[in-house]
Every structure is written in C-alpha cells, then in structure tokens.
Amino acid sequence: MNLRPLAQNPDEHARFAAYLDKLRRVADADEADLVGRILADPDRPTPAVVQRG
C-alpha cells in the first residue's frame, strides 16, 4: 500500500473546517480573494463557500 498520497493530502474535513474558519474571520475587502482560492482547491470544497452564503 502506498501511503505517500495520504501524507501529501490533508484530511478533507480538517481543510473544510479551516476554510470555514477563514471565511468567518476574513475582512470584507479580502473575501473575494479567499473565495477564489477556496474554489481553486482541486478538491472543490464549494460547500464551505455555499455555507458562507
């Protein structure tokens, strides 16, 4: 079993929670940039953005 990909990819639930935390704390002026970075994530954690609503 190759564990290398697991070590390179952080747990998606932890990343989702981190995105939600960042979205809660982001300044209005920086929100669009943060949303763009979240949407650029290859795992597409769009629920974090939708939940931000």
PDB file of N, CA, C and O in Angstrom:
ATOM      1  N   MET A   1       0.845  -1.180   0.000  1.00  0.00           N
ATOM      2  CA  MET A   1       0.000   0.000   0.000  1.00  0.00           C
ATOM      3  C   MET A   1       0.892   1.245   0.000  1.00  0.00           C
ATOM      4  O   MET A   1       1.782   1.369   0.819  1.00  0.00           O
ATOM      5  N   ASN A   2       0.607   2.172  -0.893  1.00  0.00           N
ATOM      6  CA  ASN A   2       1.375   3.396  -0.995  1.00  0.00           C
ATOM      7  C   ASN A   2       0.702   4.484  -0.157  1.00  0.00           C
ATOM      8  O   ASN A   2      -0.387   4.951  -0.484  1.00  0.00           O
ATOM      9  N   LEU A   3       1.363   4.900   0.912  1.00  0.00           N
ATOM     10  CA  LEU A   3       0.794   5.908   1.804  1.00  0.00           C
ATOM     11  C   LEU A   3       1.202   7.328   1.429  1.00  0.00           C
ATOM     12  O   LEU A   3       0.733   8.286   2.024  1.00  0.00           O
ATOM     13  N   ARG A   4       2.050   7.471   0.429  1.00  0.00           N
ATOM     14  CA  ARG A   4       2.528   8.799   0.053  1.00  0.00           C
ATOM     15  C   ARG A   4       1.393   9.779  -0.288  1.00  0.00           C
ATOM     16  O   ARG A   4       1.384  10.904   0.207  1.00  0.00           O
ATOM     17  N   PRO A   5       0.407   9.382  -1.116  1.00  0.00           N
ATOM     18  CA  PRO A   5      -0.683  10.338  -1.407  1.00  0.00           C
ATOM     19  C   PRO A   5      -1.438  10.761  -0.150  1.00  0.00           C
ATOM     20  O   PRO A   5      -1.892  11.896  -0.047  1.00  0.00           O
ATOM     21  N   LEU A   6      -1.580   9.862   0.820  1.00  0.00           N
ATOM     22  CA  LEU A   6      -2.277  10.217   2.057  1.00  0.00           C
ATOM     23  C   LEU A   6      -1.497  11.263   2.838  1.00  0.00           C
ATOM     24  O   LEU A   6      -2.080  12.171   3.423  1.00  0.00           O
ATOM     25  N   ALA A   7      -0.187  11.153   2.827  1.00  0.00           N
ATOM     26  CA  ALA A   7       0.642  12.115   3.545  1.00  0.00           C
ATOM     27  C   ALA A   7       0.639  13.480   2.857  1.00  0.00           C
ATOM     28  O   ALA A   7       0.778  14.506   3.505  1.00  0.00           O
ATOM     29  N   GLN A   8       0.468  13.496   1.553  1.00  0.00           N
ATOM     30  CA  GLN A   8       0.502  14.749   0.813  1.00  0.00           C
ATOM     31  C   GLN A   8      -0.837  15.474   0.819  1.00  0.00           C
ATOM     32  O   GLN A   8      -0.886  16.676   0.572  1.00  0.00           O
ATOM     33  N   ASN A   9      -1.924  14.787   1.063  1.00  0.00           N
ATOM     34  CA  ASN A   9      -3.261  15.397   1.023  1.00  0.00           C
ATOM     35  C   ASN A   9      -3.838  15.480   2.433  1.00  0.00           C
ATOM     36  O   ASN A   9      -4.175  14.471   3.024  1.00  0.00           O
ATOM     37  N   PRO A  10      -3.979  16.693   2.965  1.00  0.00           N
ATOM     38  CA  PRO A  10      -4.548  16.821   4.305  1.00  0.00           C
ATOM     39  C   PRO A  10      -5.987  16.316   4.326  1.00  0.00           C
ATOM     40  O   PRO A  10      -6.677  16.314   3.320  1.00  0.00           O
ATOM     41  N   ASP A  11      -6.407  15.905   5.487  1.00  0.00           N
ATOM     42  CA  ASP A  11      -7.766  15.404   5.655  1.00  0.00           C
ATOM     43  C   ASP A  11      -8.774  16.442   5.158  1.00  0.00           C
ATOM     44  O   ASP A  11      -8.739  17.605   5.546  1.00  0.00           O
ATOM     45  N   GLU A  12      -9.671  16.026   4.295  1.00  0.00           N
ATOM     46  CA  GLU A  12     -10.604  16.986   3.690  1.00  0.00           C
ATOM     47  C   GLU A  12     -11.524  17.635   4.714  1.00  0.00           C
ATOM     48  O   GLU A  12     -11.916  18.796   4.554  1.00  0.00           O
ATOM     49  N   HIS A  13     -11.850  16.933   5.780  1.00  0.00           N
ATOM     50  CA  HIS A  13     -12.717  17.528   6.804  1.00  0.00           C
ATOM     51  C   HIS A  13     -11.985  18.630   7.567  1.00  0.00           C
ATOM     52  O   HIS A  13     -12.578  19.663   7.877  1.00  0.00           O
ATOM     53  N   ALA A  14     -10.708  18.414   7.842  1.00  0.00           N
ATOM     54  CA  ALA A  14      -9.921  19.432   8.530  1.00  0.00           C
ATOM     55  C   ALA A  14      -9.757  20.654   7.629  1.00  0.00           C
ATOM     56  O   ALA A  14      -9.840  21.800   8.097  1.00  0.00           O
ATOM     57  N   ARG A  15      -9.546  20.424   6.333  1.00  0.00           N
ATOM     58  CA  ARG A  15      -9.391  21.541   5.402  1.00  0.00           C
ATOM     59  C   ARG A  15     -10.708  22.315   5.277  1.00  0.00           C
ATOM     60  O   ARG A  15     -10.720  23.540   5.256  1.00  0.00           O
ATOM     61  N   PHE A  16     -11.824  21.597   5.218  1.00  0.00           N
ATOM     62  CA  PHE A  16     -13.141  22.229   5.154  1.00  0.00           C
ATOM     63  C   PHE A  16     -13.359  23.114   6.384  1.00  0.00           C
ATOM     64  O   PHE A  16     -13.780  24.268   6.270  1.00  0.00           O
ATOM     65  N   ALA A  17     -13.048  22.581   7.564  1.00  0.00           N
ATOM     66  CA  ALA A  17     -13.208  23.352   8.801  1.00  0.00           C
ATOM     67  C   ALA A  17     -12.297  24.582   8.798  1.00  0.00           C
ATOM     68  O   ALA A  17     -12.703  25.665   9.236  1.00  0.00           O
ATOM     69  N   ALA A  18     -11.092  24.423   8.290  1.00  0.00           N
ATOM     70  CA  ALA A  18     -10.167  25.563   8.220  1.00  0.00           C
ATOM     71  C   ALA A  18     -10.703  26.633   7.274  1.00  0.00           C
ATOM     72  O   ALA A  18     -10.609  27.831   7.570  1.00  0.00           O
ATOM     73  N   TYR A  19     -11.264  26.215   6.148  1.00  0.00           N
ATOM     74  CA  TYR A  19     -11.851  27.185   5.216  1.00  0.00           C
ATOM     75  C   TYR A  19     -13.014  27.924   5.870  1.00  0.00           C
ATOM     76  O   TYR A  19     -13.154  29.142   5.726  1.00  0.00           O
ATOM     77  N   LEU A  20     -13.869  27.200   6.580  1.00  0.00           N
ATOM     78  CA  LEU A  20     -14.993  27.859   7.254  1.00  0.00           C
ATOM     79  C   LEU A  20     -14.488  28.881   8.269  1.00  0.00           C
ATOM     80  O   LEU A  20     -15.034  29.986   8.374  1.00  0.00           O
ATOM     81  N   ASP A  21     -13.447  28.521   9.004  1.00  0.00           N
ATOM     82  CA  ASP A  21     -12.883  29.437   9.985  1.00  0.00           C
ATOM     83  C   ASP A  21     -12.328  30.680   9.299  1.00  0.00           C
ATOM     84  O   ASP A  21     -12.570  31.807   9.747  1.00  0.00           O
ATOM     85  N   LYS A  22     -11.611  30.483   8.211  1.00  0.00           N
ATOM     86  CA  LYS A  22     -11.056  31.628   7.472  1.00  0.00           C
ATOM     87  C   LYS A  22     -12.172  32.510   6.924  1.00  0.00           C
ATOM     88  O   LYS A  22     -12.072  33.738   6.950  1.00  0.00           O
ATOM     89  N   LEU A  23     -13.242  31.891   6.440  1.00  0.00           N
ATOM     90  CA  LEU A  23     -14.357  32.670   5.905  1.00  0.00           C
ATOM     91  C   LEU A  23     -15.054  33.476   6.991  1.00  0.00           C
ATOM     92  O   LEU A  23     -15.558  34.566   6.739  1.00  0.00           O
ATOM     93  N   ARG A  24     -15.098  32.946   8.195  1.00  0.00           N
ATOM     94  CA  ARG A  24     -15.722  33.671   9.307  1.00  0.00           C
ATOM     95  C   ARG A  24     -14.899  34.895   9.704  1.00  0.00           C
ATOM     96  O   ARG A  24     -15.441  35.880  10.166  1.00  0.00           O
ATOM     97  N   ARG A  25     -13.571  34.811   9.532  1.00  0.00           N
ATOM     98  CA  ARG A  25     -12.683  35.862  10.018  1.00  0.00           C
ATOM     99  C   ARG A  25     -12.201  36.825   8.936  1.00  0.00           C
ATOM    100  O   ARG A  25     -11.595  37.841   9.258  1.00  0.00           O
ATOM    101  N   VAL A  26     -12.476  36.536   7.685  1.00  0.00           N
ATOM    102  CA  VAL A  26     -11.919  37.350   6.601  1.00  0.00           C
ATOM    103  C   VAL A  26     -12.557  38.738   6.573  1.00  0.00           C
ATOM    104  O   VAL A  26     -13.759  38.900   6.817  1.00  0.00           O
ATOM    105  N   ALA A  27     -11.734  39.717   6.273  1.00  0.00           N
ATOM    106  CA  ALA A  27     -12.239  41.097   6.104  1.00  0.00           C
ATOM    107  C   ALA A  27     -13.014  41.166   4.791  1.00  0.00           C
ATOM    108  O   ALA A  27     -12.710  40.447   3.832  1.00  0.00           O
ATOM    109  N   ASP A  28     -14.000  42.028   4.748  1.00  0.00           N
ATOM    110  CA  ASP A  28     -14.824  42.165   3.544  1.00  0.00           C
ATOM    111  C   ASP A  28     -13.973  42.413   2.298  1.00  0.00           C
ATOM    112  O   ASP A  28     -14.237  41.849   1.239  1.00  0.00           O
ATOM    113  N   ALA A  29     -12.956  43.217   2.440  1.00  0.00           N
ATOM    114  CA  ALA A  29     -12.116  43.559   1.288  1.00  0.00           C
ATOM    115  C   ALA A  29     -11.330  42.361   0.755  1.00  0.00           C
ATOM    116  O   ALA A  29     -10.948  42.341  -0.414  1.00  0.00           O
ATOM    117  N   ASP A  30     -11.102  41.362   1.598  1.00  0.00           N
ATOM    118  CA  ASP A  30     -10.310  40.195   1.203  1.00  0.00           C
ATOM    119  C   ASP A  30     -11.157  38.960   0.887  1.00  0.00           C
ATOM    120  O   ASP A  30     -10.633  37.924   0.503  1.00  0.00           O
ATOM    121  N   GLU A  31     -12.465  39.080   1.067  1.00  0.00           N
ATOM    122  CA  GLU A  31     -13.336  37.914   0.930  1.00  0.00           C
ATOM    123  C   GLU A  31     -13.318  37.328  -0.484  1.00  0.00           C
ATOM    124  O   GLU A  31     -13.227  36.107  -0.642  1.00  0.00           O
ATOM    125  N   ALA A  32     -13.394  38.156  -1.499  1.00  0.00           N
ATOM    126  CA  ALA A  32     -13.424  37.636  -2.876  1.00  0.00           C
ATOM    127  C   ALA A  32     -12.146  36.863  -3.196  1.00  0.00           C
ATOM    128  O   ALA A  32     -12.199  35.811  -3.840  1.00  0.00           O
ATOM    129  N   ASP A  33     -11.003  37.358  -2.738  1.00  0.00           N
ATOM    130  CA  ASP A  33      -9.737  36.658  -2.967  1.00  0.00           C
ATOM    131  C   ASP A  33      -9.736  35.302  -2.273  1.00  0.00           C
ATOM    132  O   ASP A  33      -9.335  34.294  -2.861  1.00  0.00           O
ATOM    133  N   LEU A  34     -10.206  35.258  -1.020  1.00  0.00           N
ATOM    134  CA  LEU A  34     -10.252  33.997  -0.283  1.00  0.00           C
ATOM    135  C   LEU A  34     -11.191  33.003  -0.963  1.00  0.00           C
ATOM    136  O   LEU A  34     -10.855  31.832  -1.133  1.00  0.00           O
ATOM    137  N   VAL A  35     -12.360  33.454  -1.365  1.00  0.00           N
ATOM    138  CA  VAL A  35     -13.307  32.572  -2.055  1.00  0.00           C
ATOM    139  C   VAL A  35     -12.674  32.036  -3.337  1.00  0.00           C
ATOM    140  O   VAL A  35     -12.796  30.845  -3.646  1.00  0.00           O
ATOM    141  N   GLY A  36     -11.967  32.869  -4.054  1.00  0.00           N
ATOM    142  CA  GLY A  36     -11.281  32.411  -5.260  1.00  0.00           C
ATOM    143  C   GLY A  36     -10.258  31.342  -4.969  1.00  0.00           C
ATOM    144  O   GLY A  36     -10.146  30.355  -5.705  1.00  0.00           O
ATOM    145  N   ARG A  37      -9.505  31.516  -3.881  1.00  0.00           N
ATOM    146  CA  ARG A  37      -8.515  30.492  -3.513  1.00  0.00           C
ATOM    147  C   ARG A  37      -9.193  29.193  -3.104  1.00  0.00           C
ATOM    148  O   ARG A  37      -8.714  28.113  -3.429  1.00  0.00           O
ATOM    149  N   ILE A  38     -10.303  29.295  -2.388  1.00  0.00           N
ATOM    150  CA  ILE A  38     -11.026  28.080  -1.982  1.00  0.00           C
ATOM    151  C   ILE A  38     -11.551  27.358  -3.216  1.00  0.00           C
ATOM    152  O   ILE A  38     -11.421  26.139  -3.342  1.00  0.00           O
ATOM    153  N   LEU A  39     -12.141  28.094  -4.136  1.00  0.00           N
ATOM    154  CA  LEU A  39     -12.696  27.470  -5.340  1.00  0.00           C
ATOM    155  C   LEU A  39     -11.612  26.903  -6.253  1.00  0.00           C
ATOM    156  O   LEU A  39     -11.887  26.023  -7.061  1.00  0.00           O
ATOM    157  N   ALA A  40     -10.385  27.386  -6.118  1.00  0.00           N
ATOM    158  CA  ALA A  40      -9.272  26.855  -6.911  1.00  0.00           C
ATOM    159  C   ALA A  40      -8.719  25.555  -6.329  1.00  0.00           C
ATOM    160  O   ALA A  40      -7.934  24.875  -6.990  1.00  0.00           O
ATOM    161  N   ASP A  41      -9.141  25.207  -5.123  1.00  0.00           N
ATOM    162  CA  ASP A  41      -8.698  23.956  -4.499  1.00  0.00           C
ATOM    163  C   ASP A  41      -9.122  22.801  -5.391  1.00  0.00           C
ATOM    164  O   ASP A  41     -10.286  22.719  -5.798  1.00  0.00           O
ATOM    165  N   PRO A  42      -8.217  21.896  -5.740  1.00  0.00           N
ATOM    166  CA  PRO A  42      -8.559  20.801  -6.647  1.00  0.00           C
ATOM    167  C   PRO A  42      -9.662  19.883  -6.116  1.00  0.00           C
ATOM    168  O   PRO A  42     -10.333  19.212  -6.888  1.00  0.00           O
ATOM    169  N   ASP A  43      -9.873  19.862  -4.812  1.00  0.00           N
ATOM    170  CA  ASP A  43     -10.942  19.028  -4.246  1.00  0.00           C
ATOM    171  C   ASP A  43     -12.279  19.739  -4.226  1.00  0.00           C
ATOM    172  O   ASP A  43     -13.284  19.184  -3.805  1.00  0.00           O
ATOM    173  N   ARG A  44     -12.299  21.006  -4.689  1.00  0.00           N
ATOM    174  CA  ARG A  44     -13.530  21.789  -4.830  1.00  0.00           C
ATOM    175  C   ARG A  44     -14.408  21.783  -3.575  1.00  0.00           C
ATOM    176  O   ARG A  44     -15.528  21.276  -3.585  1.00  0.00           O
ATOM    177  N   PRO A  45     -13.926  22.385  -2.502  1.00  0.00           N
ATOM    178  CA  PRO A  45     -14.741  22.426  -1.280  1.00  0.00           C
ATOM    179  C   PRO A  45     -15.807  23.518  -1.349  1.00  0.00           C
ATOM    180  O   PRO A  45     -15.923  24.361  -0.468  1.00  0.00           O
ATOM    181  N   THR A  46     -16.600  23.526  -2.407  1.00  0.00           N
ATOM    182  CA  THR A  46     -17.605  24.570  -2.585  1.00  0.00           C
ATOM    183  C   THR A  46     -18.634  24.621  -1.469  1.00  0.00           C
ATOM    184  O   THR A  46     -19.193  25.698  -1.233  1.00  0.00           O
ATOM    185  N   PRO A  47     -18.926  23.523  -0.747  1.00  0.00           N
ATOM    186  CA  PRO A  47     -19.885  23.668   0.351  1.00  0.00           C
ATOM    187  C   PRO A  47     -19.446  24.697   1.386  1.00  0.00           C
ATOM    188  O   PRO A  47     -20.285  25.344   2.009  1.00  0.00           O
ATOM    189  N   ALA A  48     -18.144  24.880   1.554  1.00  0.00           N
ATOM    190  CA  ALA A  48     -17.675  25.896   2.504  1.00  0.00           C
ATOM    191  C   ALA A  48     -18.093  27.282   2.031  1.00  0.00           C
ATOM    192  O   ALA A  48     -18.506  28.122   2.823  1.00  0.00           O
ATOM    193  N   VAL A  49     -18.016  27.509   0.738  1.00  0.00           N
ATOM    194  CA  VAL A  49     -18.403  28.806   0.178  1.00  0.00           C
ATOM    195  C   VAL A  49     -19.921  28.963   0.226  1.00  0.00           C
ATOM    196  O   VAL A  49     -20.433  30.013   0.607  1.00  0.00           O
ATOM    197  N   VAL A  50     -20.643  27.923  -0.118  1.00  0.00           N
ATOM    198  CA  VAL A  50     -22.103  27.975  -0.109  1.00  0.00           C
ATOM    199  C   VAL A  50     -22.604  28.181   1.320  1.00  0.00           C
ATOM    200  O   VAL A  50     -23.518  28.971   1.555  1.00  0.00           O
ATOM    201  N   GLN A  51     -21.990  27.508   2.272  1.00  0.00           N
ATOM    202  CA  GLN A  51     -22.394  27.638   3.662  1.00  0.00           C
ATOM    203  C   GLN A  51     -22.138  29.058   4.163  1.00  0.00           C
ATOM    204  O   GLN A  51     -22.862  29.559   4.995  1.00  0.00           O
ATOM    205  N   ARG A  52     -21.144  29.703   3.609  1.00  0.00           N
ATOM    206  CA  ARG A  52     -20.821  31.087   3.987  1.00  0.00           C
ATOM    207  C   ARG A  52     -21.978  32.012   3.647  1.00  0.00           C
ATOM    208  O   ARG A  52     -22.313  32.914   4.387  1.00  0.00           O
ATOM    209  N   GLY A  53     -22.607  31.730   2.471  1.00  0.00           N
ATOM    210  CA  GLY A  53     -23.746  32.458   1.967  1.00  0.00           C
ATOM    211  C   GLY A  53     -23.793  33.838   2.337  1.00  0.00           C
ATOM    212  O   GLY A  53     -24.375  34.730   2.390  1.00  0.00           O
TER     213      GLY A  53
END
